[in-house]
Short mmCIF file of C-alpha atoms in Angstrom, two decimals:
data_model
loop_
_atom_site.label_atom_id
_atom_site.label_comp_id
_atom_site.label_asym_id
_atom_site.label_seq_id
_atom_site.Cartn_x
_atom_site.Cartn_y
_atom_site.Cartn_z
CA UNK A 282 -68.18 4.26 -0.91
CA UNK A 283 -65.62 1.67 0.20
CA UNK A 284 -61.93 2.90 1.93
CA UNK A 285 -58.83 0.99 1.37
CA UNK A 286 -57.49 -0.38 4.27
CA UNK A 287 -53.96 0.30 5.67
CA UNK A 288 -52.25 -2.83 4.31
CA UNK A 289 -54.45 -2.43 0.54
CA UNK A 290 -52.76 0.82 0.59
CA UNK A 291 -49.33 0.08 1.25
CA UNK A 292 -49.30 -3.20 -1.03
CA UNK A 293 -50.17 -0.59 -4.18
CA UNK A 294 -47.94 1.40 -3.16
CA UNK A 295 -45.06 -0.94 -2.80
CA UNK A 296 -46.49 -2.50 -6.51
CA UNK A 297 -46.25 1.16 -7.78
CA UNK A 298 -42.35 1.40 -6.84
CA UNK A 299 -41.62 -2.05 -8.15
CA UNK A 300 -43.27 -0.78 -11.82
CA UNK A 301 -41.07 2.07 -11.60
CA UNK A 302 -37.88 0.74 -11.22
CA UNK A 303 -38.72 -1.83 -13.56
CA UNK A 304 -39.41 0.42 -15.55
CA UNK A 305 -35.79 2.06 -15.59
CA UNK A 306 -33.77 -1.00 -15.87
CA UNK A 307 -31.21 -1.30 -18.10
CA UNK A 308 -31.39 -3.45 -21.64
CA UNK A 309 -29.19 -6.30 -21.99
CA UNK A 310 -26.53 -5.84 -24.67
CA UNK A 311 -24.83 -9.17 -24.91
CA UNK A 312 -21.40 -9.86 -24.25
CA UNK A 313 -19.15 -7.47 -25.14
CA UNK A 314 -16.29 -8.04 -27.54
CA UNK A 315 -13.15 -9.41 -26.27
CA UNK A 316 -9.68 -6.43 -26.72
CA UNK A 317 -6.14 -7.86 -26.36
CA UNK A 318 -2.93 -7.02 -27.12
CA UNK A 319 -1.53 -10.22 -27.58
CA UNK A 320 -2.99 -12.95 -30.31
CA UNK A 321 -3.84 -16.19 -29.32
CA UNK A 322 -0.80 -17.79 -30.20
CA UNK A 323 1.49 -15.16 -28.63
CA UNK A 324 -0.21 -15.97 -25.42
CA UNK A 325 -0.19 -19.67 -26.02
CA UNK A 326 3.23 -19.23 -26.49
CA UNK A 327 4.22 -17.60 -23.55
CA UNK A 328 1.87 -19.56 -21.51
CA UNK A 329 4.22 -22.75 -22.55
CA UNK A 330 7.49 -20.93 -21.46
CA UNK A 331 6.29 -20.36 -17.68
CA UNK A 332 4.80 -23.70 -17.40
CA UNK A 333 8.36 -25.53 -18.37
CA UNK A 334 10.13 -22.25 -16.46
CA UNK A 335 12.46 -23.96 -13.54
CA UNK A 336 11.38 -23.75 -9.65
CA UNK A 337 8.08 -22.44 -11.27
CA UNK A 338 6.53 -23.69 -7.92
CA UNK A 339 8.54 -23.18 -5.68
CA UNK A 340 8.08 -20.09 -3.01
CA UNK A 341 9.97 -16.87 -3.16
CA UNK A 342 10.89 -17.56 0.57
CA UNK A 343 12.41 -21.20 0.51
CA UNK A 344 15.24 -20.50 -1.98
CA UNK A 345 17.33 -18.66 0.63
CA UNK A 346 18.61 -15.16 1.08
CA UNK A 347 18.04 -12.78 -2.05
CA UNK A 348 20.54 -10.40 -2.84
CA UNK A 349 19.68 -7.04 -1.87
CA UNK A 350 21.35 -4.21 -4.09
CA UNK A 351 23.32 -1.84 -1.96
CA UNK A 352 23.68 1.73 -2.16
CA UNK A 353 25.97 2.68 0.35
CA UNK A 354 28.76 1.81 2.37
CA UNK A 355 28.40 -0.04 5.80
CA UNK A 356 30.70 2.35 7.81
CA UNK A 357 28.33 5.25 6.84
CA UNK A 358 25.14 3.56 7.58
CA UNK A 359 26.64 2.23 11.12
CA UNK A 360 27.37 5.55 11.73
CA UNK A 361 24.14 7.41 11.11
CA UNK A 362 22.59 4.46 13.29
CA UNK A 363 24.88 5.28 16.07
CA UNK A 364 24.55 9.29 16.10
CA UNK A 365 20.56 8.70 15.90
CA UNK A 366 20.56 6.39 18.98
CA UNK A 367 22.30 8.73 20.71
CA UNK A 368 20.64 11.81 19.60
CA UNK A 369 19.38 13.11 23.09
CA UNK A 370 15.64 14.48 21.82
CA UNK A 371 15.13 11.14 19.30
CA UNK A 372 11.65 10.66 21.78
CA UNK A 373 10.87 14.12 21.61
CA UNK A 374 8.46 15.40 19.01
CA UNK A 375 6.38 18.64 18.66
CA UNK A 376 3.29 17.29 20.07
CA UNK A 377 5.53 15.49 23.29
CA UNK A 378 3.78 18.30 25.56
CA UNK A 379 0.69 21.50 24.79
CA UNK A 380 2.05 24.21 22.96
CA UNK A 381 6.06 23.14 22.97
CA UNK A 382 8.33 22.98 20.17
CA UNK A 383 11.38 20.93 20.27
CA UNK A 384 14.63 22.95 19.62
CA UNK A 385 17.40 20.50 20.28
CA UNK A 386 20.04 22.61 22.24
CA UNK A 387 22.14 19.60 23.52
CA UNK A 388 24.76 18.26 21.42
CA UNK A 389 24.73 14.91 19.94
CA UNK A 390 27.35 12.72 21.96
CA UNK A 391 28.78 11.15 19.12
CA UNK A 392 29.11 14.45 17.68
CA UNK A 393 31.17 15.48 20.72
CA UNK A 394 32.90 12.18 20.73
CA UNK A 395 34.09 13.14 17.02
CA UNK A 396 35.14 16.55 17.95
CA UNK A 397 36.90 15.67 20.70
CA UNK A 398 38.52 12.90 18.69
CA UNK A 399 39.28 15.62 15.80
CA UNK A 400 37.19 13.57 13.32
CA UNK A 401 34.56 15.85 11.18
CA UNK A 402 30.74 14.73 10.92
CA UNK A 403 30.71 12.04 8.24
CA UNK A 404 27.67 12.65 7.44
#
């Protein structure tokens, strides 16, 4: 009786695995069908309006400052800035230190500032 040796063994094998997955591949249906919204001459159409569109090539970057849309007023936003730079825990945060949480017991200075000054908070 002849053996197989060690390398006959493991090149059946490896044939055996390549039959197998051949064997589950999937079938080849063609291409499949194109689905659009537009028509062909809807998007030749707009096709022609961007390419003759002005500054088509140029870069959003090189045709200055854009206008931004604002929502509120500068004194407001100056304001918040200010009281937030000032606020005296603003480095502070729960994790800062083991087992701490941050209760801020110190007054804003701008706050005081305001207070002393008779203004309210404006915020």
């Amino acid at each position: 009786m002849k053996f197989l040796s060690l390398t006959q063994v493991v090149a059946v094998g490896s044939f055996a695995l390549l039959a197998a997955a051949g064997a589950k591949a999937e079938s080849y249906e063609g291409v499949q069908p194109l689905v659009s919204a537009k028509s062909r001459t809807e998007v030749n159409a707009e096709a022609m309006r961007t390419a003759s569109a002005p500054d088509q090539n140029i870069v959003r970057g090189s045709r200055g400052a854009e206008t931004v849309a604002v929502s509120r007023d500068r004194a407001g936003v100056v304001f918040e800035a200010m009281r937030a730079a000032a606020a005296p825990d603003q480095n502070v945060t729960s994790g800062s230190r083991v087992n701490s949480k941050v209760v801020s017991t110190m007054q804003n200075p701008v706050d005081a500032r305001a207070a002393a000054a008779g203004n309210s908070n404006r915020l």
